[in-house]
PDB file of C-alpha atoms in Angstrom:
ATOM      1  CA  MET A   1      65.754 104.769  29.986  1.00 63.00           C
ATOM      2  CA  ALA A   2      63.811 105.936  26.937  1.00 79.00           C
ATOM      3  CA  LEU A   3      60.023 105.857  27.012  1.00 83.00           C
ATOM      4  CA  THR A   4      59.958 103.265  24.217  1.00 80.00           C
ATOM      5  CA  ASP A   5      62.220 100.963  26.266  1.00 80.00           C
ATOM      6  CA  LEU A   6      60.024 101.446  29.316  1.00 82.00           C
ATOM      7  CA  ILE A   7      56.962 100.362  27.339  1.00 81.00           C
ATOM      8  CA  GLU A   8      58.457  97.434  25.432  1.00 75.00           C
ATOM      9  CA  GLU A   9      60.729  95.896  28.062  1.00 77.00           C
ATOM     10  CA  TYR A  10      58.019  95.934  30.714  1.00 81.00           C
ATOM     11  CA  LEU A  11      55.095  95.069  28.452  1.00 76.00           C
ATOM     12  CA  LEU A  12      54.045  92.086  30.574  1.00 77.00           C
ATOM     13  CA  LEU A  13      53.896  94.338  33.642  1.00 85.00           C
ATOM     14  CA  TRP A  14      51.785  96.919  31.795  1.00 86.00           C
ATOM     15  CA  ILE A  15      49.417  94.191  30.600  1.00 83.00           C
ATOM     16  CA  LEU A  16      49.035  92.855  34.150  1.00 85.00           C
ATOM     17  CA  LEU A  17      48.366  96.376  35.427  1.00 90.00           C
ATOM     18  CA  SER A  18      45.867  96.937  32.624  1.00 88.00           C
ATOM     19  CA  VAL A  19      44.038  93.715  33.491  1.00 86.00           C
ATOM     20  CA  GLY A  20      43.974  94.644  37.183  1.00 88.00           C
ATOM     21  CA  LEU A  21      42.715  98.143  36.439  1.00 91.00           C
ATOM     22  CA  GLY A  22      40.026  96.753  34.137  1.00 89.00           C
ATOM     23  CA  ILE A  23      38.747  94.480  36.904  1.00 86.00           C
ATOM     24  CA  ALA A  24      38.827  97.304  39.464  1.00 90.00           C
ATOM     25  CA  VAL A  25      37.238  99.955  37.230  1.00 91.00           C
ATOM     26  CA  PRO A  26      34.528  98.414  35.008  1.00 90.00           C
ATOM     27  CA  ARG A  27      33.771 101.822  33.485  1.00 92.00           C
ATOM     28  CA  LEU A  28      36.965 101.450  31.443  1.00 89.00           C
ATOM     29  CA  ALA A  29      34.921  99.190  29.178  1.00 87.00           C
ATOM     30  CA  VAL A  30      34.183 102.414  27.282  1.00 90.00           C
ATOM     31  CA  VAL A  31      37.515 101.802  25.511  1.00 87.00           C
ATOM     32  CA  THR A  32      35.910  98.944  23.601  1.00 82.00           C
ATOM     33  CA  ARG A  33      33.696 101.421  21.750  1.00 85.00           C
ATOM     34  CA  ALA A  34      36.801 102.439  19.837  1.00 86.00           C
ATOM     35  CA  SER A  35      38.065  98.870  19.362  1.00 80.00           C
ATOM     36  CA  THR A  36      38.139  99.119  15.560  1.00 83.00           C
ATOM     37  CA  LEU A  37      40.275 102.254  15.645  1.00 88.00           C
ATOM     38  CA  VAL A  38      42.556 100.849  18.344  1.00 85.00           C
ATOM     39  CA  LEU A  39      43.023  97.641  16.367  1.00 80.00           C
ATOM     40  CA  ALA A  40      43.756  99.519  13.132  1.00 86.00           C
ATOM     41  CA  VAL A  41      46.405 101.672  14.830  1.00 88.00           C
ATOM     42  CA  MET A  42      47.906  98.610  16.505  1.00 82.00           C
ATOM     43  CA  ILE A  43      48.166  96.668  13.227  1.00 80.00           C
ATOM     44  CA  GLY A  44      49.203  99.628  11.099  1.00 85.00           C
ATOM     45  CA  SER A  45      51.964 100.867  13.383  1.00 85.00           C
ATOM     46  CA  ILE A  46      53.736  97.520  13.759  1.00 77.00           C
ATOM     47  CA  SER A  47      53.275  96.783  10.040  1.00 81.00           C
ATOM     48  CA  LEU A  48      55.309  99.874   9.212  1.00 86.00           C
ATOM     49  CA  THR A  49      58.352  97.859  10.311  1.00 79.00           C
ATOM     50  CA  LEU A  50      57.775  95.232   7.583  1.00 75.00           C
ATOM     51  CA  SER A  51      60.058  95.747   4.589  1.00 74.00           C
ATOM     52  CA  VAL A  52      59.778  94.028   1.209  1.00 72.00           C
ATOM     53  CA  GLU A  53      63.370  92.803   1.550  1.00 72.00           C
ATOM     54  CA  ARG A  54      62.360  90.549   4.427  1.00 67.00           C
ATOM     55  CA  PHE A  55      59.820  88.706   2.302  1.00 71.00           C
ATOM     56  CA  ARG A  56      62.394  87.863  -0.387  1.00 74.00           C
ATOM     57  CA  GLN A  57      64.566  85.932   2.076  1.00 71.00           C
ATOM     58  CA  VAL A  58      61.964  83.366   3.067  1.00 80.00           C
ATOM     59  CA  ASP A  59      62.180  79.615   2.435  1.00 84.00           C
ATOM     60  CA  ALA A  60      58.824  78.650   0.884  1.00 88.00           C
ATOM     61  CA  ARG A  61      58.848  75.179   2.479  1.00 91.00           C
ATOM     62  CA  ALA A  62      59.432  76.599   5.938  1.00 91.00           C
ATOM     63  CA  LEU A  63      56.613  79.093   5.387  1.00 93.00           C
ATOM     64  CA  GLY A  64      54.291  76.303   4.264  1.00 94.00           C
ATOM     65  CA  ALA A  65      55.068  74.334   7.418  1.00 94.00           C
ATOM     66  CA  VAL A  66      54.318  77.331   9.635  1.00 94.00           C
ATOM     67  CA  LEU A  67      51.026  77.951   7.830  1.00 95.00           C
ATOM     68  CA  ALA A  68      50.077  74.289   8.297  1.00 95.00           C
ATOM     69  CA  GLY A  69      50.714  74.658  12.011  1.00 95.00           C
ATOM     70  CA  HIS A  70      48.609  77.819  12.086  1.00 95.00           C
ATOM     71  CA  VAL A  71      45.655  76.005  10.509  1.00 95.00           C
ATOM     72  CA  THR A  72      45.592  73.451  13.321  1.00 96.00           C
ATOM     73  CA  MET A  73      45.298  76.056  16.104  1.00 97.00           C
ATOM     74  CA  PRO A  74      41.550  76.848  15.986  1.00 96.00           C
ATOM     75  CA  PHE A  75      40.777  73.121  15.958  1.00 97.00           C
ATOM     76  CA  LEU A  76      42.944  72.601  19.025  1.00 97.00           C
ATOM     77  CA  ALA A  77      41.275  75.605  20.658  1.00 97.00           C
ATOM     78  CA  PHE A  78      37.846  74.146  19.933  1.00 96.00           C
ATOM     79  CA  GLY A  79      38.855  70.788  21.419  1.00 96.00           C
ATOM     80  CA  ILE A  80      40.191  72.454  24.561  1.00 97.00           C
ATOM     81  CA  ALA A  81      37.008  74.502  25.049  1.00 96.00           C
ATOM     82  CA  ARG A  82      34.821  71.438  24.581  1.00 95.00           C
ATOM     83  CA  GLY A  83      37.013  69.361  26.869  1.00 96.00           C
ATOM     84  CA  LEU A  84      36.658  71.964  29.613  1.00 95.00           C
ATOM     85  CA  GLY A  85      32.885  72.110  29.109  1.00 93.00           C
ATOM     86  CA  LEU A  86      32.885  75.832  28.395  1.00 93.00           C
ATOM     87  CA  SER A  87      29.855  77.750  27.159  1.00 90.00           C
ATOM     88  CA  PRO A  88      29.226  78.321  23.425  1.00 89.00           C
ATOM     89  CA  GLU A  89      30.274  81.970  23.796  1.00 89.00           C
ATOM     90  CA  LEU A  90      33.602  81.056  25.383  1.00 93.00           C
ATOM     91  CA  THR A  91      34.073  78.332  22.784  1.00 93.00           C
ATOM     92  CA  VAL A  92      33.692  80.963  20.057  1.00 91.00           C
ATOM     93  CA  GLY A  93      36.257  83.084  21.887  1.00 92.00           C
ATOM     94  CA  PHE A  94      38.750  80.216  21.924  1.00 96.00           C
ATOM     95  CA  VAL A  95      38.172  79.412  18.250  1.00 94.00           C
ATOM     96  CA  VAL A  96      38.702  83.040  17.206  1.00 92.00           C
ATOM     97  CA  LEU A  97      41.823  83.169  19.391  1.00 94.00           C
ATOM     98  CA  GLY A  98      43.208  80.080  17.698  1.00 95.00           C
ATOM     99  CA  ALA A  99      42.436  81.392  14.218  1.00 92.00           C
ATOM    100  CA  VAL A 100      43.783  84.948  14.454  1.00 90.00           C
ATOM    101  CA  THR A 101      47.180  86.120  13.282  1.00 86.00           C
ATOM    102  CA  PRO A 102      50.353  85.288  15.174  1.00 88.00           C
ATOM    103  CA  GLU A 103      51.143  87.821  17.875  1.00 81.00           C
ATOM    104  CA  LEU A 104      52.293  91.114  16.324  1.00 73.00           C
ATOM    105  CA  VAL A 105      55.477  91.086  18.406  1.00 73.00           C
ATOM    106  CA  THR A 106      56.429  87.592  17.197  1.00 82.00           C
ATOM    107  CA  PRO A 107      59.127  88.952  14.841  1.00 76.00           C
ATOM    108  CA  VAL A 108      60.624  90.842  17.784  1.00 70.00           C
ATOM    109  CA  MET A 109      60.584  87.738  19.996  1.00 77.00           C
ATOM    110  CA  THR A 110      62.042  85.722  17.121  1.00 81.00           C
ATOM    111  CA  GLU A 111      64.862  88.236  16.748  1.00 75.00           C
ATOM    112  CA  LEU A 112      65.591  88.056  20.484  1.00 70.00           C
ATOM    113  CA  ALA A 113      65.673  84.249  20.201  1.00 81.00           C
ATOM    114  CA  ASP A 114      68.123  84.360  17.241  1.00 81.00           C
ATOM    115  CA  GLY A 115      65.469  82.945  14.941  1.00 85.00           C
ATOM    116  CA  ASP A 116      64.438  83.614  11.356  1.00 87.00           C
ATOM    117  CA  THR A 117      62.684  86.980  11.582  1.00 78.00           C
ATOM    118  CA  ALA A 118      62.013  87.046   7.831  1.00 80.00           C
ATOM    119  CA  LEU A 119      59.997  83.850   8.167  1.00 88.00           C
ATOM    120  CA  SER A 120      57.978  85.074  11.165  1.00 84.00           C
ATOM    121  CA  THR A 121      57.334  88.421   9.478  1.00 79.00           C
ATOM    122  CA  THR A 122      56.156  86.853   6.226  1.00 85.00           C
ATOM    123  CA  ALA A 123      53.919  84.403   8.069  1.00 87.00           C
ATOM    124  CA  LEU A 124      52.368  87.322   9.947  1.00 82.00           C
ATOM    125  CA  VAL A 125      51.476  89.124   6.717  1.00 81.00           C
ATOM    126  CA  VAL A 126      50.238  86.014   4.866  1.00 86.00           C
ATOM    127  CA  VAL A 127      48.065  84.922   7.787  1.00 87.00           C
ATOM    128  CA  GLY A 128      46.781  88.470   8.209  1.00 83.00           C
ATOM    129  CA  VAL A 129      45.594  88.645   4.605  1.00 82.00           C
ATOM    130  CA  GLY A 130      44.241  85.096   4.649  1.00 86.00           C
ATOM    131  CA  SER A 131      42.358  85.672   7.897  1.00 83.00           C
ATOM    132  CA  VAL A 132      39.549  87.391   5.993  1.00 82.00           C
ATOM    133  CA  GLY A 133      38.435  84.013   4.714  1.00 86.00           C
ATOM    134  CA  PHE A 134      39.972  81.696   7.300  1.00 90.00           C
ATOM    135  CA  ILE A 135      38.477  83.032  10.529  1.00 87.00           C
ATOM    136  CA  PRO A 136      34.838  83.180   9.354  1.00 86.00           C
ATOM    137  CA  ALA A 137      35.233  79.720   7.784  1.00 89.00           C
ATOM    138  CA  VAL A 138      36.523  77.979  10.924  1.00 90.00           C
ATOM    139  CA  VAL A 139      33.970  79.775  13.096  1.00 88.00           C
ATOM    140  CA  ALA A 140      31.189  78.559  10.794  1.00 86.00           C
ATOM    141  CA  VAL A 141      32.560  74.997  10.709  1.00 89.00           C
ATOM    142  CA  LEU A 142      33.395  74.565  14.391  1.00 90.00           C
ATOM    143  CA  VAL A 143      30.638  76.571  16.085  1.00 83.00           C
ATOM    144  CA  GLY A 144      28.045  76.649  13.327  1.00 72.00           C
ATOM    145  CA  GLY A 145      25.363  75.717  15.840  1.00 63.00           C
ATOM    146  CA  VAL A 146      25.879  79.024  17.617  1.00 63.00           C
ATOM    147  CA  ASP A 147      24.479  82.246  16.207  1.00 61.00           C
ATOM    148  CA  VAL A 148      27.759  83.917  15.249  1.00 64.00           C
ATOM    149  CA  PRO A 149      27.507  86.855  12.820  1.00 64.00           C
ATOM    150  CA  THR A 150      30.354  86.193  10.370  1.00 65.00           C
ATOM    151  CA  ALA A 151      29.694  89.273   8.215  1.00 71.00           C
ATOM    152  CA  PRO A 152      30.802  91.705  10.975  1.00 72.00           C
ATOM    153  CA  ILE A 153      33.896  89.556  11.542  1.00 71.00           C
ATOM    154  CA  VAL A 154      34.849  89.828   7.866  1.00 76.00           C
ATOM    155  CA  GLU A 155      34.171  93.564   7.901  1.00 79.00           C
ATOM    156  CA  GLN A 156      36.357  94.104  10.963  1.00 74.00           C
ATOM    157  CA  LEU A 157      39.156  91.987   9.515  1.00 74.00           C
ATOM    158  CA  VAL A 158      39.184  94.008   6.304  1.00 81.00           C
ATOM    159  CA  VAL A 159      38.895  97.421   7.974  1.00 83.00           C
ATOM    160  CA  ALA A 160      41.033  96.918  11.059  1.00 77.00           C
ATOM    161  CA  VAL A 161      43.561  94.221  10.093  1.00 77.00           C
ATOM    162  CA  VAL A 162      44.147  93.666   6.393  1.00 81.00           C
ATOM    163  CA  ALA A 163      43.751  97.247   5.140  1.00 87.00           C
ATOM    164  CA  PRO A 164      46.074  98.847   7.749  1.00 87.00           C
ATOM    165  CA  MET A 165      48.625  96.075   7.201  1.00 82.00           C
ATOM    166  CA  LEU A 166      48.668  96.424   3.420  1.00 86.00           C
ATOM    167  CA  VAL A 167      48.710 100.225   3.554  1.00 91.00           C
ATOM    168  CA  ALA A 168      51.591 100.218   6.038  1.00 89.00           C
ATOM    169  CA  VAL A 169      53.651  97.732   4.004  1.00 85.00           C
ATOM    170  CA  GLY A 170      52.937  99.787   0.875  1.00 90.00           C
ATOM    171  CA  VAL A 171      53.992 103.032   2.539  1.00 93.00           C
ATOM    172  CA  ARG A 172      57.185 101.351   3.749  1.00 90.00           C
ATOM    173  CA  ALA A 173      57.959 100.188   0.198  1.00 88.00           C
ATOM    174  CA  TRP A 174      57.177 103.643  -1.218  1.00 92.00           C
ATOM    175  CA  GLN A 175      59.174 105.717   1.274  1.00 91.00           C
ATOM    176  CA  PRO A 176      61.540 103.247   2.982  1.00 88.00           C
ATOM    177  CA  GLU A 177      64.079 105.755   4.272  1.00 89.00           C
ATOM    178  CA  ARG A 178      61.529 108.208   5.622  1.00 92.00           C
ATOM    179  CA  VAL A 179      59.498 105.478   7.348  1.00 91.00           C
ATOM    180  CA  ALA A 180      62.639 103.798   8.723  1.00 90.00           C
ATOM    181  CA  ARG A 181      63.568 106.951  10.642  1.00 91.00           C
ATOM    182  CA  TYR A 182      60.890 106.142  13.197  1.00 91.00           C
ATOM    183  CA  ASP A 183      61.331 102.360  13.438  1.00 86.00           C
ATOM    184  CA  ALA A 184      62.121 102.631  17.126  1.00 86.00           C
ATOM    185  CA  TYR A 185      58.656 104.038  17.840  1.00 88.00           C
ATOM    186  CA  TYR A 186      56.280 101.769  15.902  1.00 85.00           C
ATOM    187  CA  PRO A 187      56.429  98.765  18.281  1.00 82.00           C
ATOM    188  CA  SER A 188      55.790 101.053  21.245  1.00 84.00           C
ATOM    189  CA  VAL A 189      52.706 102.585  19.623  1.00 87.00           C
ATOM    190  CA  SER A 190      51.393  99.093  18.922  1.00 82.00           C
ATOM    191  CA  ALA A 191      52.168  98.017  22.491  1.00 82.00           C
ATOM    192  CA  VAL A 192      50.204 100.955  23.919  1.00 86.00           C
ATOM    193  CA  MET A 193      47.212  99.907  21.812  1.00 86.00           C
ATOM    194  CA  VAL A 194      47.545  96.360  23.175  1.00 81.00           C
ATOM    195  CA  ILE A 195      47.510  97.706  26.727  1.00 85.00           C
ATOM    196  CA  LEU A 196      44.447  99.854  25.998  1.00 88.00           C
ATOM    197  CA  ILE A 197      42.332  97.159  24.389  1.00 83.00           C
ATOM    198  CA  ILE A 198      43.182  94.507  26.979  1.00 82.00           C
ATOM    199  CA  GLY A 199      42.241  96.890  29.781  1.00 86.00           C
ATOM    200  CA  GLY A 200      38.963  97.764  28.095  1.00 86.00           C
ATOM    201  CA  VAL A 201      38.067  94.158  27.344  1.00 80.00           C
ATOM    202  CA  THR A 202      38.917  93.105  30.900  1.00 84.00           C
ATOM    203  CA  ALA A 203      36.676  95.886  32.228  1.00 87.00           C
ATOM    204  CA  ALA A 204      33.863  94.601  30.023  1.00 82.00           C
ATOM    205  CA  ASN A 205      34.307  91.191  31.672  1.00 78.00           C
ATOM    206  CA  ALA A 206      34.835  92.524  35.202  1.00 84.00           C
ATOM    207  CA  ALA A 207      31.484  91.286  36.511  1.00 81.00           C
ATOM    208  CA  VAL A 208      32.124  87.765  35.218  1.00 74.00           C
ATOM    209  CA  VAL A 209      35.645  87.683  36.621  1.00 72.00           C
ATOM    210  CA  ARG A 210      34.518  88.908  40.039  1.00 78.00           C
ATOM    211  CA  SER A 211      31.547  86.604  40.392  1.00 75.00           C
ATOM    212  CA  ASN A 212      32.879  83.389  38.869  1.00 74.00           C
ATOM    213  CA  ALA A 213      36.400  82.473  39.938  1.00 74.00           C
ATOM    214  CA  SER A 214      35.960  78.868  38.836  1.00 81.00           C
ATOM    215  CA  LEU A 215      35.113  79.989  35.304  1.00 81.00           C
ATOM    216  CA  LEU A 216      38.207  82.186  35.209  1.00 83.00           C
ATOM    217  CA  ALA A 217      40.287  79.232  36.407  1.00 89.00           C
ATOM    218  CA  SER A 218      38.907  77.017  33.633  1.00 92.00           C
ATOM    219  CA  VAL A 219      39.594  79.652  30.980  1.00 93.00           C
ATOM    220  CA  GLY A 220      43.097  80.130  32.400  1.00 92.00           C
ATOM    221  CA  VAL A 221      43.801  76.403  32.162  1.00 95.00           C
ATOM    222  CA  GLY A 222      42.562  76.434  28.592  1.00 96.00           C
ATOM    223  CA  ALA A 223      44.860  79.352  27.756  1.00 95.00           C
ATOM    224  CA  VAL A 224      47.887  77.575  29.227  1.00 96.00           C
ATOM    225  CA  VAL A 225      47.104  74.361  27.330  1.00 97.00           C
ATOM    226  CA  LEU A 226      46.514  76.151  24.027  1.00 97.00           C
ATOM    227  CA  ASN A 227      49.740  78.130  24.369  1.00 96.00           C
ATOM    228  CA  GLY A 228      51.737  74.999  25.184  1.00 96.00           C
ATOM    229  CA  LEU A 229      50.197  72.973  22.381  1.00 97.00           C
ATOM    230  CA  GLY A 230      50.890  75.827  19.967  1.00 96.00           C
ATOM    231  CA  TYR A 231      54.584  75.769  20.808  1.00 96.00           C
ATOM    232  CA  GLY A 232      54.538  71.985  20.433  1.00 96.00           C
ATOM    233  CA  VAL A 233      52.854  72.114  17.020  1.00 96.00           C
ATOM    234  CA  GLY A 234      55.304  74.797  15.920  1.00 96.00           C
ATOM    235  CA  PHE A 235      58.197  72.561  16.887  1.00 95.00           C
ATOM    236  CA  LEU A 236      56.758  69.528  15.108  1.00 96.00           C
ATOM    237  CA  VAL A 237      56.064  71.287  11.792  1.00 94.00           C
ATOM    238  CA  GLY A 238      59.473  72.976  11.859  1.00 92.00           C
ATOM    239  CA  ARG A 239      61.572  70.123  13.237  1.00 90.00           C
ATOM    240  CA  ARG A 240      63.304  69.401   9.900  1.00 88.00           C
ATOM    241  CA  ALA A 241      64.183  73.037   9.218  1.00 88.00           C
ATOM    242  CA  ALA A 242      67.363  74.805  10.181  1.00 89.00           C
ATOM    243  CA  ARG A 243      67.504  76.090  13.746  1.00 90.00           C
ATOM    244  CA  PRO A 244      66.556  79.737  12.959  1.00 90.00           C
ATOM    245  CA  ALA A 245      63.463  78.618  11.023  1.00 92.00           C
ATOM    246  CA  ARG A 246      62.576  76.119  13.743  1.00 94.00           C
ATOM    247  CA  VAL A 247      62.713  78.845  16.383  1.00 93.00           C
ATOM    248  CA  ALA A 248      60.496  81.076  14.236  1.00 92.00           C
ATOM    249  CA  SER A 249      58.048  78.208  13.719  1.00 95.00           C
ATOM    250  CA  VAL A 250      57.694  77.515  17.447  1.00 95.00           C
ATOM    251  CA  LEU A 251      57.049  81.141  18.326  1.00 94.00           C
ATOM    252  CA  THR A 252      54.867  81.982  15.310  1.00 93.00           C
ATOM    253  CA  VAL A 253      52.484  79.068  15.821  1.00 95.00           C
ATOM    254  CA  GLY A 254      52.418  79.211  19.624  1.00 95.00           C
ATOM    255  CA  MET A 255      51.913  82.967  19.943  1.00 91.00           C
ATOM    256  CA  ARG A 256      48.353  84.046  19.104  1.00 91.00           C
ATOM    257  CA  ASP A 257      47.478  87.710  18.827  1.00 85.00           C
ATOM    258  CA  PHE A 258      45.289  87.966  21.902  1.00 84.00           C
ATOM    259  CA  ALA A 259      44.679  91.706  21.454  1.00 79.00           C
ATOM    260  CA  VAL A 260      43.422  91.203  17.898  1.00 81.00           C
ATOM    261  CA  ALA A 261      41.187  88.351  19.068  1.00 86.00           C
ATOM    262  CA  ALA A 262      39.745  90.419  21.918  1.00 83.00           C
ATOM    263  CA  ALA A 263      39.164  93.492  19.783  1.00 79.00           C
ATOM    264  CA  LEU A 264      37.699  91.445  16.949  1.00 81.00           C
ATOM    265  CA  VAL A 265      35.199  89.706  19.225  1.00 83.00           C
ATOM    266  CA  ILE A 266      34.013  93.017  20.666  1.00 80.00           C
ATOM    267  CA  ALA A 267      33.958  94.905  17.367  1.00 74.00           C
ATOM    268  CA  ALA A 268      31.998  92.106  15.695  1.00 74.00           C
ATOM    269  CA  GLY A 269      29.239  92.449  18.293  1.00 79.00           C
ATOM    270  CA  LEU A 270      29.789  89.099  19.993  1.00 79.00           C
ATOM    271  CA  PRO A 271      29.069  88.737  23.734  1.00 82.00           C
ATOM    272  CA  THR A 272      31.814  90.368  25.799  1.00 83.00           C
ATOM    273  CA  VAL A 273      32.468  87.125  27.693  1.00 86.00           C
ATOM    274  CA  ALA A 274      33.750  85.667  24.408  1.00 88.00           C
ATOM    275  CA  SER A 275      36.810  87.911  24.790  1.00 86.00           C
ATOM    276  CA  LEU A 276      37.788  86.385  28.154  1.00 89.00           C
ATOM    277  CA  PRO A 277      39.965  83.616  26.599  1.00 92.00           C
ATOM    278  CA  ALA A 278      41.998  86.287  24.808  1.00 89.00           C
ATOM    279  CA  VAL A 279      42.607  88.183  28.054  1.00 86.00           C
ATOM    280  CA  ALA A 280      43.768  85.056  29.882  1.00 88.00           C
ATOM    281  CA  PHE A 281      45.880  83.937  26.939  1.00 90.00           C
ATOM    282  CA  GLY A 282      47.584  87.336  26.738  1.00 84.00           C
ATOM    283  CA  VAL A 283      48.909  87.093  30.282  1.00 83.00           C
ATOM    284  CA  VAL A 284      50.064  83.497  29.772  1.00 87.00           C
ATOM    285  CA  GLU A 285      51.637  84.122  26.373  1.00 86.00           C
ATOM    286  CA  MET A 286      53.604  87.227  27.309  1.00 79.00           C
ATOM    287  CA  ALA A 287      55.221  85.379  30.211  1.00 81.00           C
ATOM    288  CA  THR A 288      56.003  82.141  28.360  1.00 87.00           C
ATOM    289  CA  SER A 289      57.219  83.750  25.130  1.00 83.00           C
ATOM    290  CA  ALA A 290      59.694  85.969  26.970  1.00 76.00           C
ATOM    291  CA  GLY A 291      61.085  82.963  28.822  1.00 82.00           C
ATOM    292  CA  LEU A 292      61.168  80.842  25.681  1.00 85.00           C
ATOM    293  CA  ALA A 293      62.960  83.526  23.664  1.00 80.00           C
ATOM    294  CA  LYS A 294      65.626  83.816  26.353  1.00 78.00           C
ATOM    295  CA  TRP A 295      66.027  80.020  26.475  1.00 87.00           C
ATOM    296  CA  PHE A 296      66.441  79.810  22.709  1.00 85.00           C
ATOM    297  CA  ALA A 297      68.990  82.624  22.724  1.00 76.00           C
ATOM    298  CA  ASP A 298      71.025  81.040  25.536  1.00 78.00           C
ATOM    299  CA  ASP A 299      70.806  77.595  23.919  1.00 75.00           C
ATOM    300  CA  GLY A 300      72.151  78.997  20.649  1.00 62.00           C
ATOM    301  CA  ASP A 301      75.239  80.553  22.258  1.00 51.00           C
TER     302      ASP A 301
END
């Protein structure tokens, strides 16, 4: 088995091990000091797989429906956090989680589920670019009573998300054949960055996790509910589309990029506990999305 296969096929296992190691070795929180760099590499490497040809194949109505579903996610996340009576810091964490880009591996999951990968890829890029304005706006609207520095959030989005994404897509368009030679490696590089940042963020929250099991349980419940509602919203907004677009809609809306959310919270200088929802959501999402992709694929046979 190639190293890339070992990383990608067992990503859930590596994430679980990373979370466990972070709890056991709090000193690994040092990884968060490089969160901006880790995030930029994670976004840039997976974005090198995005070709211009994919964007030309997309149905504009299906894309609009997916984007509408995406807009609802931070509001659902806010409602869940309030319903569970979570602290303002954790509420911010849930809102950021709901507002970030779809999970970077969504196009891969969509492909495995026999869905419309062009749609999921385009949605990922459009949401990534739009996040510069969207995330600070929803944070200000939903948790405006909490002292949340939006300027650092915007800065991190530009430096670590939008710029690497645009540069990578541009490089792919400029030298498509040369970049395509290494397509097998880009997802693995991104996956390694996911494992690193989740381990570091978990280590930063190790004291909270160890001392407050009930809090962790509440956050876990919130993560499960948000993930499930996301899949439901994705199905509703895409119910009139053809099956491939409907599959892409379910996965794109339901899968939130937990690693981006965690890294963004830390890099923006927010309290480390605000990244706990992203950690919990990552474990939940990786398990459910893999199962859902397999179910879709089997159902389509």
